[in-house]
Amino acid sequence: MGFNIESYLPDQSNNNVILFYKGNVDSDVINQILDKVEDKMIMVNDQSKLRKKVYNVLVETLQNLYHHVDKVPEDYEDQMSDKFGILLVTKIDNGYKITTGNFVKSINVDKLKEKINKINKSSHEEIKELYKFILNHQRISAKGGGGLGLVDIARKTGNKLHYSFKEYDDRYSFFFLDVLVNKDN
Amino acid sequence: MEPINIEGTPKTPTVRFDAREGVFEIRGRSIPENSVEFYKPIVDWLDNYKESPLQKTVVNIRLEYFNTSSSKCILDVFKKLEAIHKAKNDVEVNWYYEEDDEDMLEAGEDYESIIRVPFKMVEIVE
Protein backbone atom coordinates (compact mmCIF):
# COMPACT_ATOMS: atom_id res chain seq x y z
CA MET A 1 0.00 0.00 0.00
CA GLY A 2 1.49 3.29 1.07
CA PHE A 3 0.69 5.47 -1.90
CA ASN A 4 -2.97 6.43 -2.16
CA ILE A 5 -3.80 8.80 -4.98
CA GLU A 6 -7.27 9.56 -3.68
CA SER A 7 -5.85 10.91 -0.45
CA TYR A 8 -4.45 13.85 -2.40
CA LEU A 9 -7.76 14.65 -4.05
CA PRO A 10 -10.58 16.71 -2.59
CA ASP A 11 -13.42 14.86 -0.91
CA GLN A 12 -15.57 13.30 -3.60
CA SER A 13 -18.60 12.49 -1.54
CA ASN A 14 -20.23 15.81 -2.41
CA ASN A 15 -22.32 16.18 -5.53
CA ASN A 16 -20.01 18.64 -7.26
CA VAL A 17 -18.15 15.74 -8.82
CA ILE A 18 -19.12 15.41 -12.47
CA LEU A 19 -16.79 12.55 -13.21
CA PHE A 20 -13.92 10.61 -11.70
CA TYR A 21 -11.82 8.15 -13.65
CA LYS A 22 -8.76 6.19 -12.68
CA GLY A 23 -7.09 3.70 -14.98
CA ASN A 24 -5.88 3.23 -18.51
CA VAL A 25 -6.36 6.27 -20.74
CA ASP A 26 -6.82 4.82 -24.20
CA SER A 27 -8.72 6.16 -27.17
CA ASP A 28 -12.04 4.54 -26.20
CA VAL A 29 -11.85 5.83 -22.65
CA ILE A 30 -11.21 9.34 -23.97
CA ASN A 31 -14.30 9.07 -26.22
CA GLN A 32 -16.48 7.91 -23.35
CA ILE A 33 -15.30 10.63 -20.99
CA LEU A 34 -15.81 13.35 -23.60
CA ASP A 35 -19.32 12.12 -24.35
CA LYS A 36 -20.28 11.88 -20.72
CA VAL A 37 -19.05 15.33 -19.73
CA GLU A 38 -20.53 16.94 -22.84
CA ASP A 39 -23.92 15.35 -22.11
CA LYS A 40 -23.85 16.57 -18.54
CA MET A 41 -22.99 20.10 -19.58
CA ILE A 42 -25.82 20.12 -22.10
CA MET A 43 -28.17 18.73 -19.46
CA VAL A 44 -27.47 21.56 -17.02
CA ASN A 45 -27.70 24.07 -19.84
CA ASP A 46 -24.22 25.59 -19.66
CA GLN A 47 -23.65 28.30 -22.22
CA SER A 48 -22.01 26.99 -25.35
CA LYS A 49 -18.97 29.21 -24.85
CA LEU A 50 -18.14 27.60 -21.51
CA ARG A 51 -19.01 24.16 -22.83
CA LYS A 52 -16.61 24.53 -25.72
CA LYS A 53 -13.77 25.66 -23.49
CA VAL A 54 -14.31 22.77 -21.10
CA TYR A 55 -14.48 20.32 -23.99
CA ASN A 56 -11.30 21.68 -25.52
CA VAL A 57 -9.42 21.55 -22.24
CA LEU A 58 -10.65 18.00 -21.60
CA VAL A 59 -9.42 16.87 -25.01
CA GLU A 60 -5.99 18.37 -24.42
CA THR A 61 -5.56 17.11 -20.86
CA LEU A 62 -6.68 13.58 -21.78
CA GLN A 63 -4.54 13.47 -24.88
CA ASN A 64 -1.60 14.78 -22.89
CA LEU A 65 -2.05 11.71 -20.71
CA TYR A 66 -2.46 9.52 -23.78
CA HIS A 67 0.73 10.76 -25.42
CA HIS A 68 3.03 11.54 -22.53
CA VAL A 69 2.50 9.45 -19.39
CA ASP A 70 5.43 7.48 -18.08
CA LYS A 71 4.92 3.80 -17.28
CA VAL A 72 3.66 3.05 -13.78
CA PRO A 73 6.25 1.99 -11.18
CA GLU A 74 6.82 -1.79 -11.09
CA ASP A 75 5.32 -2.10 -7.62
CA TYR A 76 2.21 0.03 -8.21
CA GLU A 77 -1.11 -1.79 -7.78
CA ASP A 78 -2.30 -1.21 -11.36
CA GLN A 79 0.12 -2.97 -13.72
CA MET A 80 -2.47 -3.53 -16.45
CA SER A 81 -2.72 0.09 -17.53
CA ASP A 82 -0.25 1.01 -20.21
CA LYS A 83 -1.24 4.68 -19.96
CA PHE A 84 -2.27 5.08 -16.35
CA GLY A 85 -3.86 8.33 -15.34
CA ILE A 86 -6.64 9.90 -13.32
CA LEU A 87 -9.20 12.52 -14.20
CA LEU A 88 -11.50 14.40 -11.89
CA VAL A 89 -14.01 16.93 -13.17
CA THR A 90 -15.77 19.05 -10.56
CA LYS A 91 -18.30 21.81 -10.83
CA ILE A 92 -17.16 25.06 -9.27
CA ASP A 93 -18.96 28.36 -8.81
CA ASN A 94 -18.66 29.78 -12.27
CA GLY A 95 -17.33 26.86 -14.23
CA TYR A 96 -15.42 23.61 -13.88
CA LYS A 97 -12.20 22.32 -12.41
CA ILE A 98 -10.39 19.64 -14.35
CA THR A 99 -7.75 17.68 -12.44
CA THR A 100 -5.50 15.12 -14.03
CA GLY A 101 -2.81 12.97 -12.50
CA ASN A 102 -0.11 10.69 -13.79
CA PHE A 103 3.22 9.17 -12.88
CA VAL A 104 6.30 11.04 -13.97
CA LYS A 105 9.83 9.69 -13.67
CA SER A 106 11.75 11.81 -11.17
CA ILE A 107 14.33 12.68 -13.80
CA ASN A 108 11.61 14.33 -15.90
CA VAL A 109 10.10 16.40 -13.09
CA ASP A 110 12.31 19.48 -13.45
CA LYS A 111 11.76 19.68 -17.19
CA LEU A 112 7.99 19.61 -16.73
CA LYS A 113 8.09 22.17 -13.90
CA GLU A 114 10.17 24.46 -16.04
CA LYS A 115 7.74 24.19 -18.93
CA ILE A 116 4.72 25.02 -16.77
CA ASN A 117 6.47 27.82 -14.90
CA LYS A 118 7.41 29.41 -18.18
CA ILE A 119 3.78 29.37 -19.30
CA ASN A 120 2.57 30.69 -15.93
CA LYS A 121 5.00 33.60 -16.06
CA SER A 122 3.84 34.65 -19.52
CA SER A 123 1.22 37.26 -20.29
CA HIS A 124 -1.75 36.36 -22.45
CA GLU A 125 -0.09 38.03 -25.44
CA GLU A 126 3.14 36.10 -24.84
CA ILE A 127 1.25 32.82 -24.61
CA LYS A 128 -0.43 33.59 -27.92
CA GLU A 129 2.93 34.23 -29.53
CA LEU A 130 4.42 31.10 -27.94
CA TYR A 131 1.53 29.06 -29.34
CA LYS A 132 2.09 30.41 -32.81
CA PHE A 133 5.81 29.84 -32.59
CA ILE A 134 5.45 26.19 -31.56
CA LEU A 135 2.72 25.65 -34.14
CA ASN A 136 4.94 26.93 -36.89
CA HIS A 137 8.33 25.59 -35.84
CA GLN A 138 8.03 22.36 -33.91
CA ARG A 139 7.25 19.04 -35.52
CA ILE A 140 4.97 16.44 -34.00
CA SER A 141 7.06 14.27 -31.67
CA ALA A 142 7.56 10.53 -31.94
CA LYS A 143 5.07 10.15 -29.11
CA GLY A 144 2.48 11.93 -31.23
CA GLY A 145 2.16 15.07 -29.17
CA GLY A 146 2.51 18.48 -30.64
CA GLY A 147 4.01 20.16 -27.58
CA LEU A 148 1.12 22.60 -27.67
CA GLY A 149 -1.33 21.09 -25.20
CA LEU A 150 -0.42 23.01 -22.05
CA VAL A 151 0.08 26.25 -23.94
CA ASP A 152 -3.33 25.85 -25.53
CA ILE A 153 -4.97 25.16 -22.17
CA ALA A 154 -3.42 28.27 -20.63
CA ARG A 155 -4.42 30.34 -23.62
CA LYS A 156 -8.02 29.18 -23.76
CA THR A 157 -8.71 29.35 -20.03
CA GLY A 158 -6.73 32.51 -19.30
CA ASN A 159 -5.80 30.88 -16.00
CA LYS A 160 -2.53 29.76 -14.44
CA LEU A 161 -1.77 26.05 -14.44
CA HIS A 162 -1.75 24.78 -10.86
CA TYR A 163 0.30 21.70 -10.26
CA SER A 164 1.95 19.60 -7.60
CA PHE A 165 4.22 16.60 -7.46
CA LYS A 166 3.84 13.91 -4.79
CA GLU A 167 6.86 11.70 -4.36
CA TYR A 168 6.10 8.02 -4.91
CA ASP A 169 9.61 6.72 -4.38
CA ASP A 170 13.06 7.92 -5.38
CA ARG A 171 12.43 7.18 -9.05
CA TYR A 172 8.82 8.29 -9.48
CA SER A 173 6.55 11.16 -8.62
CA PHE A 174 2.84 11.59 -9.18
CA PHE A 175 1.95 14.75 -11.04
CA PHE A 176 -1.32 16.56 -10.40
CA LEU A 177 -2.52 19.30 -12.73
CA ASP A 178 -5.49 21.51 -11.89
CA VAL A 179 -7.11 23.56 -14.61
CA LEU A 180 -9.91 26.00 -13.92
CA VAL A 181 -12.26 26.76 -16.74
CA ASN A 182 -14.62 29.54 -15.88
CA LYS A 183 -16.95 31.99 -17.50
CA ASP A 184 -15.77 35.47 -18.42
CA ASN A 185 -12.37 34.27 -19.55
CA MET B 1 -7.64 12.85 -59.74
CA GLU B 2 -9.96 10.90 -57.50
CA PRO B 3 -11.84 13.22 -55.15
CA ILE B 4 -11.44 12.84 -51.39
CA ASN B 5 -14.69 12.01 -49.71
CA ILE B 6 -14.37 11.19 -46.02
CA GLU B 7 -17.41 10.97 -43.79
CA GLY B 8 -17.08 12.63 -40.41
CA THR B 9 -16.93 10.74 -37.11
CA PRO B 10 -17.18 12.10 -33.54
CA LYS B 11 -13.41 12.57 -33.64
CA THR B 12 -12.60 13.28 -37.27
CA PRO B 13 -14.03 15.81 -39.73
CA THR B 14 -15.94 15.41 -42.95
CA VAL B 15 -13.51 16.08 -45.78
CA ARG B 16 -14.53 16.73 -49.38
CA PHE B 17 -11.87 17.73 -51.86
CA ASP B 18 -12.79 17.59 -55.53
CA ALA B 19 -10.18 18.69 -58.08
CA ARG B 20 -12.85 19.30 -60.75
CA GLU B 21 -14.79 21.78 -58.64
CA GLY B 22 -11.99 23.53 -56.85
CA VAL B 23 -14.09 23.89 -53.72
CA PHE B 24 -12.67 21.99 -50.76
CA GLU B 25 -14.26 21.51 -47.39
CA ILE B 26 -13.22 20.35 -43.92
CA ARG B 27 -15.99 20.41 -41.35
CA GLY B 28 -16.91 18.98 -37.96
CA ARG B 29 -14.61 17.85 -35.17
CA SER B 30 -10.96 17.14 -35.56
CA ILE B 31 -9.73 15.66 -32.30
CA PRO B 32 -8.10 12.30 -33.14
CA GLU B 33 -5.19 11.04 -31.05
CA ASN B 34 -3.27 10.36 -34.22
CA SER B 35 -3.92 13.31 -36.46
CA VAL B 36 -0.93 12.72 -38.73
CA GLU B 37 -2.43 9.43 -39.85
CA PHE B 38 -5.71 11.15 -40.65
CA TYR B 39 -4.29 14.15 -42.49
CA LYS B 40 -1.46 12.52 -44.43
CA PRO B 41 -3.65 11.38 -47.36
CA ILE B 42 -5.13 14.89 -47.57
CA VAL B 43 -1.73 16.57 -47.62
CA ASP B 44 -0.50 14.04 -50.21
CA TRP B 45 -3.59 14.66 -52.33
CA LEU B 46 -2.89 18.40 -52.29
CA ASP B 47 0.66 17.68 -53.38
CA ASN B 48 -0.78 16.12 -56.53
CA TYR B 49 -3.41 18.81 -57.00
CA LYS B 50 -0.64 21.40 -56.77
CA GLU B 51 0.77 20.13 -60.08
CA SER B 52 -2.28 21.28 -62.05
CA PRO B 53 -4.67 23.25 -59.90
CA LEU B 54 -7.73 25.09 -61.12
CA GLN B 55 -7.31 28.79 -61.59
CA LYS B 56 -9.35 29.34 -58.47
CA THR B 57 -9.50 27.16 -55.37
CA VAL B 58 -11.84 27.90 -52.49
CA VAL B 59 -11.31 26.16 -49.16
CA ASN B 60 -14.01 26.16 -46.51
CA ILE B 61 -12.93 25.26 -42.98
CA ARG B 62 -15.83 24.87 -40.64
CA LEU B 63 -14.62 23.19 -37.47
CA GLU B 64 -16.45 22.89 -34.21
CA TYR B 65 -13.43 21.60 -32.31
CA PHE B 66 -9.87 20.77 -33.16
CA ASN B 67 -7.09 19.53 -30.93
CA THR B 68 -3.53 20.83 -30.89
CA SER B 69 -2.17 17.89 -32.81
CA SER B 70 -4.67 18.58 -35.62
CA SER B 71 -3.61 22.22 -35.56
CA LYS B 72 -0.21 21.27 -36.96
CA CYS B 73 -1.74 19.09 -39.64
CA ILE B 74 -4.13 21.85 -40.64
CA LEU B 75 -1.09 24.11 -40.96
CA ASP B 76 0.42 21.53 -43.33
CA VAL B 77 -2.74 21.67 -45.43
CA PHE B 78 -2.50 25.46 -45.55
CA LYS B 79 1.18 25.29 -46.51
CA LYS B 80 0.24 23.28 -49.60
CA LEU B 81 -2.39 25.88 -50.43
CA GLU B 82 0.18 28.60 -49.96
CA ALA B 83 2.41 26.92 -52.54
CA ILE B 84 -0.50 26.81 -55.00
CA HIS B 85 -1.18 30.48 -54.35
CA LYS B 86 2.49 31.34 -54.79
CA ALA B 87 2.43 29.73 -58.21
CA LYS B 88 0.02 32.47 -59.27
CA ASN B 89 -3.28 30.68 -58.75
CA ASP B 90 -6.22 32.09 -56.85
CA VAL B 91 -6.68 30.52 -53.45
CA GLU B 92 -9.17 31.67 -50.88
CA VAL B 93 -9.77 30.28 -47.40
CA ASN B 94 -13.08 30.81 -45.65
CA TRP B 95 -12.64 30.23 -41.94
CA TYR B 96 -16.00 29.73 -40.23
CA TYR B 97 -16.59 30.30 -36.53
CA GLU B 98 -19.69 30.46 -34.39
CA GLU B 99 -20.57 33.91 -33.14
CA ASP B 100 -19.64 33.26 -29.49
CA ASP B 101 -16.52 31.25 -30.29
CA GLU B 102 -13.67 33.72 -29.99
CA ASP B 103 -11.18 30.88 -29.60
CA MET B 104 -12.05 29.59 -33.06
CA LEU B 105 -11.82 33.09 -34.52
CA GLU B 106 -8.39 33.56 -32.91
CA ALA B 107 -7.27 30.20 -34.27
CA GLY B 108 -8.20 31.36 -37.76
CA GLU B 109 -6.31 34.59 -37.23
CA ASP B 110 -3.24 32.62 -36.15
CA TYR B 111 -3.22 30.80 -39.47
CA GLU B 112 -3.91 33.98 -41.37
CA SER B 113 -0.81 35.54 -39.81
CA ILE B 114 1.40 32.55 -40.67
CA ILE B 115 0.15 31.63 -44.15
CA ARG B 116 0.30 33.94 -47.15
CA VAL B 117 -3.11 33.16 -48.58
CA PRO B 118 -6.18 35.41 -48.41
CA PHE B 119 -8.40 34.43 -45.47
CA LYS B 120 -11.95 35.43 -44.87
CA MET B 121 -13.34 35.08 -41.33
CA VAL B 122 -16.98 34.09 -41.59
CA GLU B 123 -19.18 34.34 -38.54
CA ILE B 124 -21.94 31.77 -38.29
CA VAL B 125 -24.97 33.36 -36.70
CA GLU B 126 -27.43 30.89 -35.22
Short mmCIF file of N, CA, C and O in Angstrom, two decimals, chain A residues 88-173:
data_model
loop_
_atom_site.label_atom_id
_atom_site.label_comp_id
_atom_site.label_asym_id
_atom_site.label_seq_id
_atom_site.Cartn_x
_atom_site.Cartn_y
_atom_site.Cartn_z
N LEU A 88 -10.40 14.00 -12.76
CA LEU A 88 -11.50 14.40 -11.89
C LEU A 88 -12.07 15.71 -12.43
O LEU A 88 -11.34 16.68 -12.62
N VAL A 89 -13.36 15.70 -12.71
CA VAL A 89 -14.01 16.93 -13.17
C VAL A 89 -15.00 17.35 -12.10
O VAL A 89 -15.88 16.58 -11.73
N THR A 90 -14.84 18.56 -11.56
CA THR A 90 -15.77 19.05 -10.56
C THR A 90 -16.37 20.37 -10.98
O THR A 90 -15.75 21.17 -11.67
N LYS A 91 -17.61 20.55 -10.56
CA LYS A 91 -18.30 21.81 -10.83
C LYS A 91 -17.84 22.81 -9.78
O LYS A 91 -17.80 22.49 -8.60
N ILE A 92 -17.47 23.99 -10.21
CA ILE A 92 -17.16 25.06 -9.27
C ILE A 92 -18.12 26.21 -9.54
O ILE A 92 -18.90 26.16 -10.49
N ASP A 93 -18.00 27.26 -8.73
CA ASP A 93 -18.96 28.36 -8.81
C ASP A 93 -19.33 28.81 -10.22
O ASP A 93 -20.48 28.79 -10.60
N ASN A 94 -18.32 29.24 -10.96
CA ASN A 94 -18.66 29.78 -12.27
C ASN A 94 -18.04 28.97 -13.41
O ASN A 94 -17.70 29.51 -14.44
N GLY A 95 -17.89 27.69 -13.17
CA GLY A 95 -17.33 26.86 -14.23
C GLY A 95 -16.98 25.45 -13.76
O GLY A 95 -17.74 24.85 -13.00
N TYR A 96 -15.83 24.97 -14.20
CA TYR A 96 -15.42 23.61 -13.88
C TYR A 96 -13.94 23.58 -13.51
O TYR A 96 -13.16 24.42 -13.95
N LYS A 97 -13.62 22.57 -12.68
CA LYS A 97 -12.20 22.32 -12.41
C LYS A 97 -11.86 20.94 -12.96
O LYS A 97 -12.55 19.96 -12.68
N ILE A 98 -10.82 20.90 -13.76
CA ILE A 98 -10.39 19.64 -14.35
C ILE A 98 -9.03 19.27 -13.74
O ILE A 98 -8.08 20.04 -13.85
N THR A 99 -8.99 18.13 -13.06
CA THR A 99 -7.75 17.68 -12.44
C THR A 99 -7.29 16.40 -13.12
O THR A 99 -8.09 15.49 -13.31
N THR A 100 -6.04 16.38 -13.51
CA THR A 100 -5.50 15.12 -14.03
C THR A 100 -4.31 14.72 -13.19
O THR A 100 -3.72 15.55 -12.49
N GLY A 101 -3.97 13.45 -13.23
CA GLY A 101 -2.81 12.97 -12.50
C GLY A 101 -2.16 11.82 -13.23
O GLY A 101 -2.84 11.03 -13.88
N ASN A 102 -0.85 11.79 -13.16
CA ASN A 102 -0.11 10.69 -13.79
C ASN A 102 1.28 10.56 -13.19
O ASN A 102 1.80 11.52 -12.62
N PHE A 103 1.85 9.38 -13.36
CA PHE A 103 3.22 9.17 -12.88
C PHE A 103 4.21 9.84 -13.82
O PHE A 103 4.03 9.83 -15.04
N VAL A 104 5.21 10.44 -13.21
CA VAL A 104 6.30 11.04 -13.97
C VAL A 104 7.59 10.53 -13.36
O VAL A 104 7.73 10.48 -12.13
N LYS A 105 8.52 10.10 -14.20
CA LYS A 105 9.83 9.69 -13.67
C LYS A 105 10.50 10.90 -13.05
O LYS A 105 10.46 12.00 -13.62
N SER A 106 11.13 10.69 -11.90
CA SER A 106 11.75 11.81 -11.17
C SER A 106 12.69 12.62 -12.06
O SER A 106 12.75 13.84 -11.94
N ILE A 107 13.38 11.93 -12.96
CA ILE A 107 14.33 12.68 -13.80
C ILE A 107 13.63 13.64 -14.77
O ILE A 107 14.26 14.54 -15.31
N ASN A 108 12.33 13.44 -14.97
CA ASN A 108 11.61 14.33 -15.90
C ASN A 108 10.86 15.46 -15.19
O ASN A 108 10.25 16.31 -15.85
N VAL A 109 10.91 15.44 -13.86
CA VAL A 109 10.10 16.40 -13.09
C VAL A 109 10.53 17.85 -13.36
O VAL A 109 9.70 18.71 -13.64
N ASP A 110 11.84 18.09 -13.31
CA ASP A 110 12.31 19.48 -13.45
C ASP A 110 11.94 20.07 -14.82
O ASP A 110 11.56 21.23 -14.91
N LYS A 111 12.07 19.23 -15.83
CA LYS A 111 11.76 19.68 -17.19
C LYS A 111 10.29 20.12 -17.29
O LYS A 111 9.96 21.15 -17.88
N LEU A 112 9.42 19.31 -16.68
CA LEU A 112 7.99 19.61 -16.73
C LEU A 112 7.66 20.87 -15.92
O LEU A 112 6.91 21.74 -16.37
N LYS A 113 8.29 20.96 -14.73
CA LYS A 113 8.09 22.17 -13.90
C LYS A 113 8.50 23.42 -14.67
O LYS A 113 7.79 24.42 -14.67
N GLU A 114 9.65 23.32 -15.31
CA GLU A 114 10.17 24.46 -16.04
C GLU A 114 9.21 24.90 -17.15
O GLU A 114 8.96 26.08 -17.34
N LYS A 115 8.66 23.90 -17.83
CA LYS A 115 7.74 24.19 -18.93
C LYS A 115 6.49 24.92 -18.41
O LYS A 115 6.06 25.92 -18.98
N ILE A 116 5.94 24.40 -17.30
CA ILE A 116 4.72 25.02 -16.77
C ILE A 116 5.02 26.40 -16.19
O ILE A 116 4.26 27.34 -16.42
N ASN A 117 6.13 26.51 -15.48
CA ASN A 117 6.47 27.82 -14.90
C ASN A 117 6.63 28.88 -15.98
O ASN A 117 6.24 30.03 -15.80
N LYS A 118 7.21 28.46 -17.08
CA LYS A 118 7.41 29.41 -18.18
C LYS A 118 6.06 29.91 -18.69
O LYS A 118 5.86 31.10 -18.93
N ILE A 119 5.12 28.99 -18.83
CA ILE A 119 3.78 29.37 -19.30
C ILE A 119 3.11 30.28 -18.27
O ILE A 119 2.54 31.32 -18.61
N ASN A 120 3.23 29.91 -16.98
CA ASN A 120 2.57 30.69 -15.93
C ASN A 120 3.13 32.10 -15.80
O ASN A 120 2.44 32.99 -15.34
N LYS A 121 4.40 32.26 -16.18
CA LYS A 121 5.00 33.60 -16.06
C LYS A 121 4.64 34.49 -17.25
O LYS A 121 4.88 35.69 -17.22
N SER A 122 4.09 33.89 -18.29
CA SER A 122 3.84 34.65 -19.52
C SER A 122 2.51 35.38 -19.48
O SER A 122 1.54 34.90 -18.88
N SER A 123 2.48 36.52 -20.15
CA SER A 123 1.22 37.26 -20.29
C SER A 123 0.38 36.56 -21.36
O SER A 123 0.88 35.71 -22.09
N HIS A 124 -0.88 36.96 -21.45
CA HIS A 124 -1.75 36.36 -22.45
C HIS A 124 -1.19 36.54 -23.87
O HIS A 124 -1.20 35.62 -24.69
N GLU A 125 -0.68 37.73 -24.12
CA GLU A 125 -0.09 38.03 -25.44
C GLU A 125 1.11 37.13 -25.71
O GLU A 125 1.28 36.59 -26.81
N GLU A 126 1.95 36.95 -24.67
CA GLU A 126 3.14 36.10 -24.84
C GLU A 126 2.75 34.64 -25.09
O GLU A 126 3.40 33.94 -25.88
N ILE A 127 1.70 34.20 -24.42
CA ILE A 127 1.25 32.82 -24.61
C ILE A 127 0.75 32.63 -26.05
O ILE A 127 1.02 31.62 -26.69
N LYS A 128 0.05 33.63 -26.53
CA LYS A 128 -0.43 33.59 -27.92
C LYS A 128 0.74 33.47 -28.91
O LYS A 128 0.71 32.67 -29.85
N GLU A 129 1.77 34.27 -28.66
CA GLU A 129 2.93 34.23 -29.53
C GLU A 129 3.66 32.90 -29.42
O GLU A 129 4.14 32.35 -30.41
N LEU A 130 3.76 32.39 -28.17
CA LEU A 130 4.42 31.10 -27.94
C LEU A 130 3.67 30.00 -28.70
O LEU A 130 4.27 29.13 -29.34
N TYR A 131 2.35 30.04 -28.63
CA TYR A 131 1.53 29.06 -29.34
C TYR A 131 1.84 29.09 -30.83
O TYR A 131 2.08 28.06 -31.46
N LYS A 132 1.85 30.28 -31.37
CA LYS A 132 2.09 30.41 -32.81
C LYS A 132 3.49 29.95 -33.19
O LYS A 132 3.69 29.32 -34.22
N PHE A 133 4.44 30.24 -32.31
CA PHE A 133 5.81 29.84 -32.59
C PHE A 133 5.93 28.31 -32.62
O PHE A 133 6.51 27.73 -33.55
N ILE A 134 5.36 27.66 -31.61
CA ILE A 134 5.45 26.19 -31.56
C ILE A 134 4.68 25.58 -32.73
O ILE A 134 5.15 24.66 -33.38
N LEU A 135 3.52 26.15 -33.02
CA LEU A 135 2.72 25.65 -34.14
C LEU A 135 3.53 25.66 -35.43
O LEU A 135 3.53 24.70 -36.19
N ASN A 136 4.26 26.73 -35.62
CA ASN A 136 4.94 26.93 -36.89
C ASN A 136 6.33 26.29 -36.96
O ASN A 136 6.84 26.03 -38.04
N HIS A 137 6.93 26.02 -35.81
CA HIS A 137 8.33 25.59 -35.84
C HIS A 137 8.63 24.21 -35.30
O HIS A 137 9.68 23.66 -35.52
N GLN A 138 7.71 23.64 -34.53
CA GLN A 138 8.03 22.36 -33.91
C GLN A 138 7.26 21.25 -34.59
O GLN A 138 6.07 21.38 -34.83
N ARG A 139 7.94 20.16 -34.88
CA ARG A 139 7.25 19.04 -35.52
C ARG A 139 6.56 18.19 -34.47
O ARG A 139 6.90 18.24 -33.29
N ILE A 140 5.64 17.36 -34.91
CA ILE A 140 4.97 16.44 -34.00
C ILE A 140 5.97 15.38 -33.55
O ILE A 140 6.70 14.81 -34.35
N SER A 141 6.03 15.16 -32.23
CA SER A 141 7.06 14.27 -31.67
C SER A 141 6.74 12.81 -31.97
O SER A 141 5.64 12.46 -32.40
N ALA A 142 7.73 11.97 -31.70
CA ALA A 142 7.56 10.53 -31.94
C ALA A 142 6.40 9.99 -31.12
O ALA A 142 5.70 9.06 -31.52
N LYS A 143 6.18 10.60 -29.96
CA LYS A 143 5.07 10.15 -29.11
C LYS A 143 3.72 10.59 -29.66
O LYS A 143 2.67 10.17 -29.19
N GLY A 144 3.73 11.51 -30.60
CA GLY A 144 2.48 11.93 -31.23
C GLY A 144 1.95 13.24 -30.69
O GLY A 144 0.94 13.74 -31.16
N GLY A 145 2.62 13.80 -29.71
CA GLY A 145 2.16 15.07 -29.17
C GLY A 145 2.72 16.23 -29.96
O GLY A 145 3.75 16.10 -30.63
N GLY A 146 2.04 17.34 -29.89
CA GLY A 146 2.51 18.48 -30.64
C GLY A 146 3.25 19.49 -29.78
O GLY A 146 3.72 20.50 -30.26
N GLY A 147 3.33 19.23 -28.47
CA GLY A 147 4.01 20.16 -27.58
C GLY A 147 3.19 21.41 -27.32
O GLY A 147 3.68 22.39 -26.76
N LEU A 148 1.95 21.40 -27.76
CA LEU A 148 1.12 22.60 -27.67
C LEU A 148 0.04 22.52 -26.60
O LEU A 148 -0.59 23.52 -26.27
N GLY A 149 -0.19 21.33 -26.07
CA GLY A 149 -1.33 21.09 -25.20
C GLY A 149 -1.43 22.07 -24.04
O GLY A 149 -2.45 22.74 -23.87
N LEU A 150 -0.37 22.15 -23.24
CA LEU A 150 -0.42 23.01 -22.05
C LEU A 150 -0.54 24.48 -22.42
O LEU A 150 -1.26 25.25 -21.77
N VAL A 151 0.14 24.86 -23.49
CA VAL A 151 0.08 26.25 -23.94
C VAL A 151 -1.36 26.59 -24.37
O VAL A 151 -1.90 27.64 -24.04
N ASP A 152 -1.95 25.66 -25.07
CA ASP A 152 -3.33 25.85 -25.53
C ASP A 152 -4.31 25.97 -24.36
O ASP A 152 -5.20 26.81 -24.36
N ILE A 153 -4.10 25.12 -23.35
CA ILE A 153 -4.97 25.16 -22.17
C ILE A 153 -4.86 26.51 -21.47
O ILE A 153 -5.86 27.14 -21.12
N ALA A 154 -3.62 26.99 -21.29
CA ALA A 154 -3.42 28.27 -20.63
C ALA A 154 -4.04 29.40 -21.45
O ALA A 154 -4.65 30.33 -20.91
N ARG A 155 -3.90 29.29 -22.74
CA ARG A 155 -4.42 30.34 -23.62
C ARG A 155 -5.95 30.38 -23.57
O ARG A 155 -6.55 31.44 -23.43
N LYS A 156 -6.56 29.21 -23.69
CA LYS A 156 -8.02 29.18 -23.76
C LYS A 156 -8.70 29.50 -22.43
O LYS A 156 -9.76 30.09 -22.40
N THR A 157 -8.07 29.10 -21.32
CA THR A 157 -8.71 29.35 -20.03
C THR A 157 -8.35 30.72 -19.48
O THR A 157 -9.10 31.27 -18.68
N GLY A 158 -7.19 31.25 -19.87
CA GLY A 158 -6.73 32.51 -19.30
C GLY A 158 -6.30 32.36 -17.85
O GLY A 158 -6.08 33.35 -17.16
N ASN A 159 -6.18 31.12 -17.39
CA ASN A 159 -5.80 30.88 -16.00
C ASN A 159 -4.41 30.25 -15.89
O ASN A 159 -3.92 29.63 -16.83
N LYS A 160 -3.82 30.41 -14.71
CA LYS A 160 -2.53 29.76 -14.44
C LYS A 160 -2.75 28.26 -14.33
O LYS A 160 -3.83 27.79 -13.94
N LEU A 161 -1.71 27.51 -14.60
CA LEU A 161 -1.77 26.05 -14.44
C LEU A 161 -1.27 25.71 -13.05
O LEU A 161 -0.11 25.96 -12.72
N HIS A 162 -2.17 25.18 -12.21
CA HIS A 162 -1.75 24.78 -10.86
C HIS A 162 -1.28 23.34 -10.89
O HIS A 162 -1.95 22.50 -11.49
N TYR A 163 -0.18 23.08 -10.23
CA TYR A 163 0.30 21.70 -10.26
C TYR A 163 0.99 21.35 -8.95
O TYR A 163 1.37 22.23 -8.16
N SER A 164 1.12 20.05 -8.71
CA SER A 164 1.95 19.60 -7.60
C SER A 164 2.51 18.23 -7.94
O SER A 164 1.97 17.50 -8.79
N PHE A 165 3.62 17.92 -7.31
CA PHE A 165 4.22 16.60 -7.46
C PHE A 165 4.24 15.92 -6.11
O PHE A 165 4.67 16.53 -5.12
N LYS A 166 3.76 14.68 -6.03
CA LYS A 166 3.84 13.91 -4.79
C LYS A 166 4.83 12.78 -5.03
O LYS A 166 4.67 11.99 -5.97
N GLU A 167 5.83 12.71 -4.14
CA GLU A 167 6.86 11.70 -4.36
C GLU A 167 6.30 10.30 -4.11
O GLU A 167 5.68 10.05 -3.09
N TYR A 168 6.52 9.41 -5.06
CA TYR A 168 6.10 8.02 -4.91
C TYR A 168 7.24 7.21 -4.31
O TYR A 168 7.10 6.54 -3.30
N ASP A 169 8.38 7.28 -4.95
CA ASP A 169 9.61 6.72 -4.38
C ASP A 169 10.76 7.53 -4.97
O ASP A 169 10.51 8.61 -5.52
N ASP A 170 11.99 7.04 -4.89
CA ASP A 170 13.06 7.92 -5.38
C ASP A 170 13.14 7.98 -6.91
O ASP A 170 13.85 8.82 -7.46
N ARG A 171 12.37 7.13 -7.58
CA ARG A 171 12.43 7.18 -9.05
C ARG A 171 11.17 7.77 -9.69
O ARG A 171 11.17 8.14 -10.85
N TYR A 172 10.10 7.84 -8.92
CA TYR A 172 8.82 8.29 -9.48
C TYR A 172 8.13 9.33 -8.62
O TYR A 172 8.18 9.26 -7.39
N SER A 173 7.46 10.25 -9.30
CA SER A 173 6.55 11.16 -8.62
C SER A 173 5.19 11.07 -9.29
O SER A 173 5.09 10.60 -10.42
#
